[in-house]
């Protein structure tokens, strides 16, 4: 800390202000100020009881949950009530455990791991196939790299060449698929949310441990981070790994690039620059947005005197520019005009785009749950910043890191996703201050000593005040936030889940489609949507102009046949309609189920189409071709 | 070198060679998966961290203002080493795979072999010494009496 900082002179928090008890004269502001209910060895081991109960309820619930008929509330209504009971027990157990200084810190870690299992492994256990069309798309990119054996350009793979220009994640996964000897990444990608969330645990702990020794604050912040991270970027994607590395770089910079030790005559070792260079390079070769976010975070850190070391930001900028001006140049030169146009257009950048308007009671309710969850955490963070004067001063660098991604709203819409990405990158800092809002005030050492002295003269014990509403608000906030995660994260599973029948139907299509074929579908929300994208063309008509979509709705079979007529033998033209497409279109305010059903009926009745396959999850038609080209 | 140091030094390359040997097992076998995943997630990073350890620990990290738990800094350093082992391994896998795929020489076995060779090489490297702190007192001129 700079020499002028009051912290360096005499101020420090109370011992586990922290961890033990509040001064006797202070009224109880939170349950954590109360003395522990149990004492002795029992107090050390009892946290295992609620944890075991919660895990038992979780196991029972996943064995009794049926996901074959999801409604518009996704997993929320499908889950067995025992799941909710388990989550309540887990949260209550965590909240009681983390505030007792005599219990080993390992219990808090065990509860967080329990939370991760309930949050991020439930879907992997319940669903027989991986979720998210985007994850299936990334599986196709890996398949492409394994097939091609090298990187390809837009001339060869069209728009999908962008993945060949940031191939780090896909190349590593391609190696993993082959080394494991499995057929494809689909064999393990359902578990990726759990893996990527676990990867975040160590850097988060390190970041929080840079600013406080208070175990309650550290673990509550970690808990809030995980429950607020509903954005869904933990799936099988470059973003998930790049984000973990981003948080890792921040942890190293916060711990090792400060100036305290420099002032004590201990220069920073160059090896730390080498360490972050490896991590930054891995980020840069994997993901477009994360290096930009890292640069703004590091620049913001530079505003604090404690971290005015420009080596990390210069290293990031140099590596990022080097990659952009070489490997990624083809994509950037093509996309640059649009990117420049979107700079400063905050309104458009914040919009979530057409086809992303929640429609139907379930979609709207879960969407509001997500908004309320994010809004509440950010509001709590603001309360924490305002309320915790000492912490605001001590953890100012973290406050800067939390605020740094906000200007990115002005930079780009990032495919209508910028608002979610900004939220994601704000979370490490926001969760810390949100946790501070629901924990007792951190005091300076001087204030604490004064309070202790004053407390000796007053005999107003804190006991008996626990029923005050203010004492329960933090517990309620933590519990509601934890429960709200489920609808926010799993409320759209009707869109994201593809039953095995749907996977089999699409697989059948790609098994028989000759090279050069065309697959027409309503949208790209189905498994294997990008399978063989280097040899098979796709047309998703809901991506087209509204006037053309209206024409398809008015006269489906004729319009679609006309759209598909350009395909020449031996290639084929297929029309595919699946459950995932229907759910996506309905719940995002595009065509209704009735409209899509009318399209299918029209195609089914048309003599120009032939039914190739159908099952409970969809239909596959082929356009009849007369000898050679029809057009 | 104590036996314990020898084990720490040789464990990462041993993991690499074990993973290579595990490729002889049938695809999808749990043993093969465990050997490969363990090495890719920790081997290269562990080798790098071992080589750099003295330099990495030469200067204390930034710490909270309150310093009550004498073990807090040590535990933080341990967590940091674990994180580096994981993230440097992931970074190394991504970099090696990308280089091979960009040069059209990609094969999964080559990725694993390259990482194992690099890890083995690192195991034979001496630990990186920390650079000395800058002198704060003026040098004594040669020949002057002290």
XYZ file of C-alpha atoms in Angstrom:
777
model
C 0.000 0.000 0.000
C 1.237 3.517 -0.613
C 2.847 5.206 2.282
C 0.023 7.676 2.605
C -2.503 4.908 3.067
C -3.959 4.868 6.520
C -3.763 1.083 6.466
C -0.025 1.047 6.642
C 0.110 2.988 9.818
C -2.152 1.440 12.328
C -5.273 0.166 10.741
C -6.223 -3.365 10.338
C -9.316 -5.388 10.723
C -10.369 -6.965 13.904
C -9.082 -10.448 14.318
C -11.349 -12.464 12.347
C -13.575 -9.441 12.346
C -13.433 -11.058 11.153
C -13.407 -14.429 12.512
C -14.400 -14.442 16.105
C -16.876 -12.191 17.778
C -18.029 -8.642 17.721
C -17.247 -6.260 20.537
C -19.601 -6.764 23.376
C -21.134 -3.320 23.270
C -22.112 -3.554 19.643
C -25.600 -4.685 18.765
C -25.758 -7.797 16.679
C -25.946 -6.810 13.052
C -25.654 -10.270 11.704
C -25.935 -13.837 12.868
C -22.234 -14.202 12.323
C -21.659 -11.977 15.341
C -23.377 -14.479 17.569
C -21.390 -17.021 19.513
C -21.487 -20.534 18.120
C -24.374 -22.659 19.270
C -22.287 -25.761 19.900
C -18.908 -26.146 21.435
C -16.122 -28.684 21.604
C -15.375 -31.470 19.181
C -18.998 -31.677 18.109
C -18.746 -28.129 16.787
C -15.790 -29.153 14.645
C -17.527 -32.068 12.995
C -21.218 -31.178 12.846
C -20.902 -29.326 9.475
C -20.545 -32.741 7.936
C -24.147 -33.549 8.839
C -25.976 -30.946 6.716
C -23.470 -31.493 3.929
C -24.156 -35.217 3.893
C -27.915 -34.627 4.129
C -27.767 -32.174 1.218
C -25.763 -34.599 -0.916
C -28.112 -37.462 -0.042
C -31.102 -35.328 -1.047
C -29.354 -34.430 -4.282
C -28.661 -38.076 -5.119
C -32.263 -38.963 -4.299
C -33.592 -36.097 -6.415
C -31.556 -36.895 -9.526
C -32.671 -40.515 -9.298
C -36.302 -39.408 -9.208
C -36.283 -36.629 -11.796
C -37.745 -37.260 -15.229
C -36.397 -35.006 -17.969
C -38.217 -36.620 -20.854
C -41.017 -34.031 -20.896
C -39.590 -30.602 -20.097
C -41.940 -27.632 -20.105
C -41.205 -23.947 -20.594
C -39.641 -23.731 -17.129
C -36.926 -26.173 -18.139
C -35.415 -28.141 -15.333
C -37.103 -26.020 -12.662
C -40.430 -27.849 -12.730
C -38.904 -31.201 -13.647
C -36.632 -31.407 -10.608
C -37.759 -33.544 -7.723
C -38.599 -31.399 -4.651
C -35.755 -33.110 -2.780
C -33.322 -31.095 -4.910
C -34.663 -27.835 -3.522
C -34.557 -29.240 -0.019
C -30.941 -30.253 -0.542
C -30.032 -26.798 -1.799
C -31.654 -25.151 1.239
C -29.857 -27.506 3.639
C -26.549 -26.971 1.829
C -26.858 -23.177 1.926
C -27.915 -23.126 5.572
C -25.092 -25.489 6.495
C -22.564 -23.366 4.619
C -23.754 -20.140 6.187
C -23.550 -21.549 9.708
C -20.214 -23.243 9.097
C -18.332 -20.483 7.389
C -18.919 -18.034 10.231
C -17.564 -20.180 13.008
C -13.839 -19.496 13.345
C -13.188 -22.751 15.217
C -14.221 -24.926 12.327
C -11.485 -25.852 9.906
C -11.586 -23.936 6.628
C -11.809 -27.244 4.809
C -15.513 -27.429 5.686
C -16.235 -24.242 3.751
C -14.320 -25.706 0.813
C -16.340 -28.911 1.080
C -19.599 -26.944 0.988
C -18.488 -24.992 -2.077
C -17.602 -28.256 -3.801
C -21.042 -29.547 -2.825
C -22.582 -26.444 -4.360
C -20.642 -26.996 -7.577
C -21.836 -30.574 -7.768
C -25.457 -29.519 -7.288
C -25.148 -26.569 -9.660
C -22.947 -27.862 -12.440
C -23.145 -31.643 -12.369
C -26.916 -32.088 -12.104
C -27.498 -31.632 -15.822
C -24.625 -33.944 -16.728
C -26.155 -36.630 -14.542
C -29.766 -36.088 -15.626
C -29.483 -35.649 -19.369
C -28.272 -38.524 -21.504
C -26.847 -36.147 -24.130
C -24.791 -32.942 -23.832
C -26.665 -29.641 -23.620
C -26.336 -26.518 -25.792
C -26.239 -26.292 -29.557
C -23.094 -24.197 -29.170
C -21.296 -27.045 -27.430
C -22.243 -29.310 -30.344
C -20.923 -26.671 -32.701
C -17.588 -26.691 -30.916
C -17.536 -30.458 -31.164
C -17.905 -30.034 -34.929
C -14.950 -27.622 -35.009
C -12.793 -30.226 -33.264
C -13.964 -32.803 -35.768
C -13.000 -30.411 -38.550
C -9.478 -29.942 -37.169
C -9.034 -33.695 -36.856
C -10.291 -34.223 -40.397
C -8.316 -31.416 -42.000
C -5.179 -31.898 -39.896
C -4.483 -28.181 -40.101
C -5.972 -24.715 -40.094
C -8.092 -23.594 -43.025
C -9.158 -20.275 -44.475
C -12.502 -18.689 -45.329
C -12.091 -19.913 -48.913
C -12.312 -23.464 -47.619
C -14.738 -23.292 -44.699
C -16.474 -19.934 -45.074
C -17.498 -18.085 -41.922
C -16.411 -20.982 -39.755
C -12.781 -20.076 -40.530
C -12.959 -17.775 -37.522
C -12.457 -20.843 -35.324
C -9.300 -21.740 -37.239
C -7.947 -18.326 -36.404
C -8.352 -18.796 -32.648
C -7.669 -22.525 -32.468
C -6.023 -22.952 -29.038
C -8.954 -24.555 -27.231
C -9.994 -26.689 -30.195
C -6.487 -27.931 -30.927
C -6.024 -29.003 -27.306
C -9.424 -30.720 -27.291
C -8.641 -32.451 -30.588
C -5.533 -33.902 -28.968
C -7.552 -34.922 -25.915
C -10.195 -36.709 -27.988
C -7.559 -38.776 -29.742
C -5.529 -39.427 -26.598
C -8.578 -40.630 -24.703
C -9.452 -42.807 -27.665
C -13.094 -41.689 -27.696
C -15.260 -41.102 -30.732
C -15.769 -37.380 -30.174
C -15.795 -34.620 -27.595
C -19.509 -35.309 -27.073
C -18.399 -38.194 -24.882
C -17.164 -35.862 -22.149
C -18.377 -32.341 -22.879
C -21.476 -32.653 -20.671
C -19.130 -32.513 -17.670
C -17.317 -29.410 -18.845
C -19.392 -26.940 -16.750
C -18.204 -28.723 -13.610
C -14.594 -28.889 -14.829
C -14.440 -25.247 -15.890
C -16.096 -24.103 -12.646
C -13.554 -26.060 -10.613
C -10.777 -24.407 -12.599
C -11.975 -21.041 -11.304
C -11.784 -21.983 -7.643
C -8.046 -21.528 -7.069
C -7.651 -18.155 -8.801
C -10.767 -16.813 -7.076
C -9.444 -17.863 -3.680
C -6.093 -16.253 -4.421
C -7.673 -12.986 -5.505
C -9.790 -12.746 -2.377
C -6.921 -13.829 -0.126
C -4.896 -10.905 -1.463
C -7.251 -8.493 0.266
C -8.476 -10.222 3.376
C -7.684 -12.979 5.812
C -11.329 -13.181 6.824
C -12.363 -16.698 5.961
C -16.049 -15.771 5.976
C -15.550 -13.059 3.404
C -13.364 -15.239 1.185
C -15.710 -18.227 1.060
C -18.937 -16.229 0.928
C -17.521 -14.315 -2.035
C -16.637 -17.591 -3.748
C -20.153 -18.898 -3.037
C -21.793 -15.749 -4.410
C -19.559 -15.837 -7.465
C -20.742 -19.321 -8.334
C -24.439 -18.664 -7.724
C -24.314 -15.411 -9.695
C -22.450 -16.995 -12.583
C -25.579 -18.195 -14.361
C -24.566 -16.694 -17.702
C -23.778 -20.111 -19.070
C -20.280 -19.502 -20.374
C -19.026 -22.502 -18.466
C -20.072 -24.930 -21.186
C -17.665 -26.648 -23.575
C -16.204 -23.503 -25.117
C -13.010 -21.482 -25.547
C -14.571 -18.814 -23.336
C -14.691 -21.159 -20.353
C -10.945 -21.873 -20.415
C -9.939 -18.372 -21.448
C -11.998 -16.968 -18.583
C -10.320 -19.228 -16.025
C -6.916 -18.179 -17.368
C -8.021 -14.537 -17.280
C -8.926 -14.825 -13.602
C -5.627 -16.677 -13.079
C -3.624 -13.842 -14.667
C -5.460 -11.334 -12.485
C -4.640 -13.412 -9.411
C -0.938 -13.468 -10.294
C -0.855 -9.768 -11.095
C -2.684 -8.829 -7.895
C -0.346 -10.958 -5.795
C 2.960 -10.505 -7.537
C 2.937 -7.208 -9.413
C 2.138 -4.949 -6.493
C 4.631 -2.407 -5.262
C 4.766 -3.205 -1.577
C 7.726 -5.540 -1.906
C 9.460 -3.240 -4.386
C 9.413 -0.541 -1.762
C 10.974 -2.968 0.658
C 13.873 -3.401 -1.754
C 12.673 -6.742 -3.172
C 12.335 -6.403 -6.940
C 9.778 -8.451 -8.819
C 11.326 -11.529 -10.359
C 11.267 -11.644 -14.154
C 10.033 -15.212 -13.945
C 6.570 -13.938 -13.039
C 6.436 -12.146 -16.375
C 7.287 -15.450 -18.061
C 4.522 -17.180 -16.116
C 1.823 -14.696 -17.121
C 3.156 -14.670 -20.688
C 2.386 -18.387 -21.024
C -1.116 -17.873 -19.649
C -1.789 -14.747 -21.725
C -0.597 -16.465 -24.900
C -2.961 -19.349 -24.223
C -5.804 -16.836 -23.830
C -4.888 -14.921 -26.975
C -4.756 -17.980 -29.228
C -8.093 -19.244 -27.898
C -10.561 -16.412 -27.667
C -11.211 -13.028 -29.247
C -12.884 -11.135 -26.446
C -10.998 -12.252 -23.346
C -7.671 -10.525 -24.192
C -9.600 -7.262 -24.628
C -11.245 -7.729 -21.248
C -7.876 -8.547 -19.707
C -6.348 -5.397 -21.149
C -9.092 -3.161 -19.725
C -8.844 -4.875 -16.334
C -5.063 -4.435 -16.228
C -5.366 -0.832 -17.377
C -7.876 -0.194 -14.603
C -5.487 -1.745 -12.101
C -2.870 0.724 -13.259
C -5.093 3.496 -11.883
C -4.215 2.252 -8.425
C -0.817 3.358 -7.186
C -0.290 -0.049 -5.653
C -0.341 -1.695 -9.076
C 1.275 0.876 -11.306
C 3.351 -1.744 -13.075
C 2.769 -1.669 -16.815
C 4.541 -4.934 -17.634
C 1.370 -7.125 -17.565
C -0.691 -4.793 -19.727
C 2.136 -4.217 -22.221
C 2.749 -7.978 -22.403
C -0.944 -8.616 -23.088
C -1.220 -5.882 -25.707
C 1.929 -7.011 -27.533
C 0.874 -10.669 -27.682
C -2.711 -9.762 -28.623
C -1.585 -7.423 -31.416
C 0.954 -9.938 -32.676
C -1.784 -12.566 -33.004
C -4.335 -10.171 -34.491
C -1.892 -8.935 -37.113
C -0.829 -12.415 -38.192
C -3.010 -15.460 -37.604
C -6.269 -13.604 -37.013
C -5.770 -10.935 -39.648
C -8.113 -12.473 -42.260
C -11.067 -12.452 -39.875
C -10.297 -9.050 -38.426
C -9.815 -7.379 -41.803
C -13.220 -8.700 -42.873
C -14.967 -7.857 -39.617
C -13.255 -4.535 -38.958
C -15.820 -2.277 -40.731
C -18.675 -3.697 -38.633
C -16.596 -3.510 -35.478
C -15.730 0.126 -36.109
C -19.383 0.923 -36.810
C -20.480 -0.575 -33.492
C -17.965 1.413 -31.416
C -19.889 3.919 -29.334
C -23.316 2.511 -30.256
C -24.059 1.550 -26.673
C -27.804 1.083 -27.222
C -27.331 -1.463 -29.988
C -24.469 -3.175 -28.160
C -26.577 -3.736 -25.071
C -29.501 -5.206 -27.036
C -29.724 -8.954 -26.993
C -30.908 -9.173 -30.613
C -33.743 -10.638 -32.659
C -34.697 -14.134 -31.708
C -33.761 -13.537 -28.098
C -37.058 -12.198 -26.774
C -38.308 -14.571 -24.098
C -41.804 -15.674 -25.036
C -44.220 -17.643 -22.905
C -44.727 -17.625 -19.155
C -41.869 -19.996 -18.409
C -39.310 -18.232 -20.567
C -40.276 -14.824 -19.200
C -40.264 -16.012 -15.576
C -36.861 -17.676 -15.805
C -35.469 -14.728 -17.710
C -36.629 -12.410 -14.929
C -35.153 -14.722 -12.316
C -31.781 -14.376 -14.053
C -32.098 -10.595 -14.279
C -33.125 -10.324 -10.647
C -30.237 -12.536 -9.582
C -27.679 -10.455 -11.458
C -29.308 -7.202 -10.378
C -29.358 -8.307 -6.747
C -25.699 -9.313 -6.736
C -24.678 -6.034 -8.345
C -26.898 -4.138 -5.897
C -25.374 -6.044 -2.991
C -21.927 -5.227 -4.370
C -22.848 -1.536 -4.440
C -24.120 -1.791 -0.847
C -20.892 -3.532 0.124
C -18.801 -0.779 -1.440
C -20.794 1.941 0.295
C -21.071 0.192 3.656
C -17.590 -1.244 4.015
C -15.411 1.841 4.088
C -12.335 -0.003 5.284
C -12.698 -2.772 2.776
C -13.375 -0.324 -0.014
C -10.037 1.222 0.749
C -8.128 -2.025 1.141
C -9.612 -3.771 -1.886
C -9.749 -0.791 -4.191
C -7.821 -2.678 -6.914
C -10.550 -5.303 -6.919
C -13.174 -2.592 -7.207
C -11.343 -1.256 -10.264
C -11.200 -4.737 -11.786
C -14.939 -5.138 -11.212
C -15.753 -1.853 -12.908
C -13.249 -2.207 -15.749
C -15.396 -4.283 -18.147
C -18.209 -1.677 -18.183
C -16.685 0.459 -20.968
C -16.782 -2.610 -23.226
C -20.472 -1.852 -23.751
C -19.317 0.963 -25.964
C -16.875 -1.193 -27.891
C -18.925 -3.929 -29.503
C -22.167 -5.877 -29.365
C -20.205 -9.144 -29.592
C -22.996 -10.913 -31.406
C -25.655 -9.451 -29.049
C -23.941 -11.058 -26.079
C -21.884 -8.178 -24.702
C -24.171 -7.551 -21.737
C -23.700 -11.123 -20.520
C -19.959 -11.079 -21.074
C -19.536 -7.796 -19.217
C -21.493 -9.261 -16.318
C -19.296 -12.355 -16.365
C -16.069 -10.375 -16.239
C -17.365 -8.081 -13.483
C -18.302 -10.986 -11.251
C -15.019 -11.760 -9.435
C -14.899 -8.264 -7.989
C -18.655 -7.829 -7.637
C -19.015 -11.093 -5.680
C -16.388 -9.939 -3.181
C -18.185 -6.706 -2.359
C -21.571 -8.441 -2.429
C -20.256 -10.826 0.219
C -18.992 -7.845 2.190
C -22.516 -6.432 2.154
C -23.974 -9.414 4.008
C -21.163 -9.774 6.530
C -20.354 -7.584 9.525
C -18.424 -4.405 9.008
C -14.671 -4.710 8.766
C -13.023 -2.368 11.248
C -9.612 -0.856 11.337
C -7.304 -2.119 14.041
C -7.421 1.225 15.815
C -11.216 1.295 15.747
C -11.360 -2.252 16.963
C -9.035 -1.561 19.884
C -11.099 1.481 20.816
C -14.280 -0.564 20.615
C -12.779 -3.235 22.833
C -11.888 -0.648 25.453
C -15.309 0.927 25.298
C -16.865 -2.507 25.444
C -15.112 -3.169 28.736
C -16.971 -0.305 30.331
C -20.352 -1.275 28.924
C -22.080 -4.478 29.691
C -24.550 -4.810 26.890
C -24.220 -8.373 25.745
C -25.011 -9.126 22.162
C -26.969 -12.235 22.956
C -30.676 -12.276 22.400
C -30.771 -9.959 19.444
C -30.717 -12.591 16.796
C -34.420 -12.349 16.027
C -34.070 -8.810 14.689
C -34.996 -8.718 10.984
C -31.612 -7.247 10.127
C -29.910 -10.358 11.433
C -31.812 -12.574 9.011
C -31.510 -10.482 5.884
C -28.026 -11.767 4.970
C -29.112 -15.389 5.371
C -32.214 -14.775 3.268
C -30.179 -12.995 0.589
C -27.725 -15.876 0.347
C -30.480 -18.484 0.234
C -32.616 -16.669 -2.332
C -29.597 -16.037 -4.520
C -28.636 -19.707 -4.365
C -32.167 -20.841 -5.220
C -32.492 -18.256 -8.021
C -29.486 -19.780 -9.730
C -31.473 -22.849 -10.769
C -34.116 -21.096 -12.924
C -31.503 -18.668 -14.233
C -29.151 -21.434 -15.315
C -31.486 -24.314 -16.135
C -34.736 -22.500 -16.932
C -34.183 -22.796 -20.667
C -33.299 -26.450 -20.762
C -36.243 -27.157 -23.032
C -34.239 -25.254 -25.653
C -30.838 -26.572 -24.696
C -31.558 -30.255 -24.230
C -31.620 -32.576 -27.224
C -32.978 -36.041 -26.459
C -31.147 -39.065 -27.847
C -33.823 -39.483 -30.547
C -33.033 -36.011 -31.871
C -29.325 -36.761 -31.894
C -30.002 -40.042 -33.702
C -32.182 -38.377 -36.334
C -29.597 -35.732 -37.165
C -26.878 -38.362 -37.125
C -28.857 -40.359 -39.662
C -28.984 -37.293 -41.893
C -25.242 -36.736 -41.832
C -24.476 -40.418 -42.242
C -26.269 -40.470 -45.576
C -25.751 -36.930 -46.907
C -23.246 -36.843 -49.804
C -20.692 -34.024 -49.941
C -22.102 -30.755 -51.241
C -25.561 -31.436 -49.802
C -27.724 -28.727 -48.275
C -29.508 -28.975 -44.946
C -32.397 -26.572 -44.423
C -33.784 -26.075 -40.934
C -35.723 -23.424 -39.024
C -32.738 -22.469 -36.876
C -29.451 -23.945 -35.726
C -30.701 -25.170 -32.369
C -30.185 -28.892 -32.856
C -27.324 -31.286 -32.189
C -24.695 -31.714 -34.902
C -26.039 -28.571 -36.593
C -22.536 -27.882 -37.881
C -21.480 -31.456 -38.515
C -19.345 -31.719 -41.656
C -19.641 -27.965 -42.198
C -16.627 -28.107 -44.472
C -18.495 -30.293 -46.961
C -22.207 -29.760 -46.266
C -24.015 -26.465 -46.598
C -26.652 -25.149 -44.212
C -29.552 -22.735 -44.491
C -31.433 -21.671 -41.362
C -34.404 -19.775 -42.666
C -35.224 -17.909 -39.438
C -31.866 -16.149 -39.849
C -33.095 -14.784 -43.164
C -34.932 -11.502 -43.777
C -38.369 -11.294 -42.180
C -40.012 -10.873 -45.579
C -38.618 -14.215 -46.693
C -39.671 -15.904 -43.448
C -43.183 -14.532 -44.047
C -43.142 -16.038 -47.548
C -42.156 -19.407 -46.110
C -45.011 -19.193 -43.605
C -47.502 -18.271 -46.354
C -46.447 -20.952 -48.820
C -44.033 -23.307 -47.050
C -43.450 -26.218 -49.419
C -43.120 -24.167 -52.587
C -40.855 -21.529 -51.044
C -38.600 -24.075 -49.378
C -38.440 -26.199 -52.531
C -37.409 -23.104 -54.425
C -34.742 -22.273 -51.817
C -33.374 -25.812 -52.020
C -33.549 -26.260 -55.754
C -30.007 -25.218 -56.549
C -28.465 -28.430 -55.227
C -27.173 -30.687 -57.971
C -26.745 -34.451 -57.879
C -25.147 -36.426 -56.389
C -25.669 -33.941 -53.550
C -29.058 -33.844 -51.851
C -31.213 -31.174 -50.242
C -32.785 -32.000 -46.889
C -35.371 -30.310 -44.732
C -34.936 -31.030 -41.040
C -37.317 -30.009 -38.274
C -36.623 -31.074 -34.714
C -37.839 -30.572 -31.189
C -34.912 -28.267 -30.357
C -35.731 -25.955 -33.258
C -39.385 -25.786 -32.219
C -38.519 -24.975 -28.606
C -35.981 -22.323 -29.592
C -38.320 -20.630 -32.047
C -41.292 -20.642 -29.683
C -39.494 -19.539 -26.532
C -37.498 -16.799 -28.261
C -40.411 -15.111 -29.952
C -39.833 -16.278 -33.510
C -42.361 -18.596 -35.173
C -44.918 -20.325 -32.979
C -45.215 -24.070 -32.684
C -48.418 -23.924 -34.757
C -46.685 -22.022 -37.565
C -43.789 -24.456 -37.662
C -46.180 -27.367 -37.572
C -48.016 -25.861 -40.543
C -44.724 -25.636 -42.412
C -43.997 -29.284 -41.681
C -47.505 -30.381 -42.712
C -47.158 -28.479 -45.952
C -43.793 -30.097 -46.699
C -45.183 -33.480 -45.735
C -48.100 -33.110 -48.138
C -46.021 -31.762 -50.983
C -45.170 -34.157 -53.831
C -41.788 -32.425 -54.119
C -40.593 -33.789 -50.772
C -40.013 -37.303 -49.544
C -40.017 -38.321 -45.876
C -36.645 -39.913 -45.124
C -36.934 -40.466 -41.401
C -38.964 -39.426 -38.419
C -39.124 -40.163 -34.732
C -40.534 -38.624 -31.577
C -38.002 -35.779 -31.781
C -38.318 -34.650 -35.391
C -38.735 -35.184 -39.108
C -36.301 -35.410 -41.978
C -37.391 -34.790 -45.589
C -35.493 -34.849 -48.833
C -36.259 -32.715 -51.850
C -36.983 -34.911 -54.845
C -34.640 -34.144 -57.659
C -35.439 -34.828 -61.278
C -32.305 -36.260 -62.849
C -29.907 -33.291 -62.889
C -30.326 -29.743 -61.718
C -33.874 -28.573 -61.328
C -33.202 -24.906 -61.564
C 19.597 -34.406 -3.697
C 17.321 -36.150 -1.245
C 15.114 -39.068 -2.347
C 12.094 -36.812 -1.863
C 13.553 -34.165 -4.194
C 14.319 -36.848 -6.744
C 10.709 -38.038 -6.674
C 9.358 -34.499 -7.047
C 11.737 -33.916 -9.939
C 11.027 -37.131 -11.802
C 7.310 -37.514 -11.181
C 6.133 -35.221 -14.023
C 8.215 -36.873 -16.775
C 7.305 -40.275 -15.385
C 3.644 -39.253 -15.708
C 4.254 -38.307 -19.331
C 5.914 -41.588 -20.231
C 3.186 -43.432 -18.350
C 0.527 -41.581 -20.368
C 2.338 -42.510 -23.567
C 2.409 -46.131 -22.473
C -1.277 -45.941 -21.578
C -2.091 -45.229 -25.228
C -1.613 -48.942 -25.760
C -4.788 -49.514 -23.740
C -8.104 -49.612 -25.605
C -9.773 -46.279 -26.423
C -12.094 -45.046 -23.706
C -10.453 -47.150 -21.019
C -10.584 -45.376 -17.616
C -6.924 -46.148 -16.894
C -5.840 -44.625 -20.168
C -8.065 -41.607 -19.545
C -6.760 -41.093 -16.006
C -3.093 -41.298 -17.065
C -3.595 -38.880 -19.963
C -5.749 -36.348 -18.118
C -3.528 -36.320 -15.026
C -0.403 -35.679 -17.055
C -1.968 -33.049 -19.327
C -3.523 -31.220 -16.359
C -0.480 -31.210 -14.106
C 2.698 -32.639 -15.662
C 4.125 -29.784 -17.732
C 3.094 -27.181 -15.154
C 4.609 -29.133 -12.277
C 7.911 -29.400 -14.139
C 7.946 -25.676 -14.890
C 7.006 -24.700 -11.340
C 9.757 -26.920 -9.920
C 12.379 -25.287 -12.127
C 11.164 -21.782 -11.296
C 10.361 -22.368 -7.627
C 13.274 -20.472 -6.012
C 12.733 -17.456 -8.241
C 8.957 -17.582 -7.796
C 9.281 -17.518 -4.041
C 12.075 -14.984 -3.819
C 9.751 -12.129 -3.017
C 6.736 -12.223 -0.748
C 3.380 -11.788 -2.406
C 0.992 -8.939 -1.722
C -0.904 -9.781 1.430
C -3.932 -8.540 3.296
C -3.353 -5.677 5.668
C -4.446 -7.740 8.626
C -1.833 -10.384 9.389
C -3.111 -12.577 12.145
C -2.708 -16.101 10.903
C 1.014 -16.925 10.647
C 0.269 -19.674 8.135
C -1.973 -17.592 5.907
C 0.756 -16.443 3.514
C 2.223 -19.938 3.304
C -1.166 -21.434 2.453
C -1.753 -18.748 -0.158
C 1.604 -19.519 -1.743
C 0.692 -23.201 -1.820
C -2.630 -22.462 -3.522
C -0.774 -20.271 -5.968
C 1.650 -23.067 -6.857
C -1.268 -25.435 -7.407
C -2.954 -22.915 -9.672
C 0.240 -22.409 -11.640
C 0.718 -26.158 -12.045
C -2.770 -26.403 -13.541
C -2.785 -23.278 -15.681
C 0.755 -23.650 -17.000
C -0.084 -27.217 -17.980
C -3.229 -26.112 -19.768
C -1.309 -23.298 -21.444
C 1.437 -25.685 -22.549
C -1.060 -28.181 -24.000
C -2.847 -25.432 -25.920
C 0.373 -23.920 -27.241
C 1.942 -27.200 -28.343
C -1.298 -28.424 -29.980
C -1.751 -25.110 -31.770
C 1.821 -25.037 -33.078
C 1.496 -28.574 -34.407
C -1.864 -27.948 -36.021
C -0.711 -24.653 -37.536
C 2.275 -26.394 -39.099
C 0.107 -29.270 -40.398
C 2.105 -31.740 -38.302
C -0.640 -32.415 -35.810
C -1.224 -35.745 -34.217
C -2.310 -36.377 -30.651
C 0.652 -38.672 -30.034
C 3.016 -35.908 -31.164
C 1.381 -33.463 -28.748
C 1.850 -35.905 -25.875
C 5.372 -36.844 -26.918
C 6.435 -33.199 -27.252
C 5.049 -32.345 -23.830
C 6.694 -35.397 -22.295
C 10.057 -34.527 -23.832
C 9.797 -30.935 -22.640
C 8.836 -32.147 -19.174
C 11.749 -34.585 -19.140
C 14.094 -31.814 -20.227
C 12.787 -29.595 -17.445
C 13.405 -32.361 -14.928
C 17.113 -32.224 -15.732
C 17.296 -28.438 -15.497
C 18.666 -26.965 -12.271
C 16.293 -24.722 -10.341
C 16.207 -21.146 -11.536
C 17.922 -18.932 -8.999
C 16.332 -15.702 -7.906
C 17.927 -12.525 -9.127
C 19.655 -10.751 -6.232
C 18.111 -7.625 -4.787
C 19.674 -4.405 -6.036
C 22.470 -3.031 -3.919
C 21.379 -0.161 -1.785
C 24.853 0.815 -0.584
C 27.511 2.148 -2.956
C 30.102 -0.337 -4.133
C 33.413 -0.281 -2.383
C 36.104 0.722 -4.893
C 38.568 -2.020 -5.648
C 41.676 -1.815 -3.592
C 40.213 0.383 -0.929
C 40.814 -0.692 2.605
C 37.786 -1.987 4.515
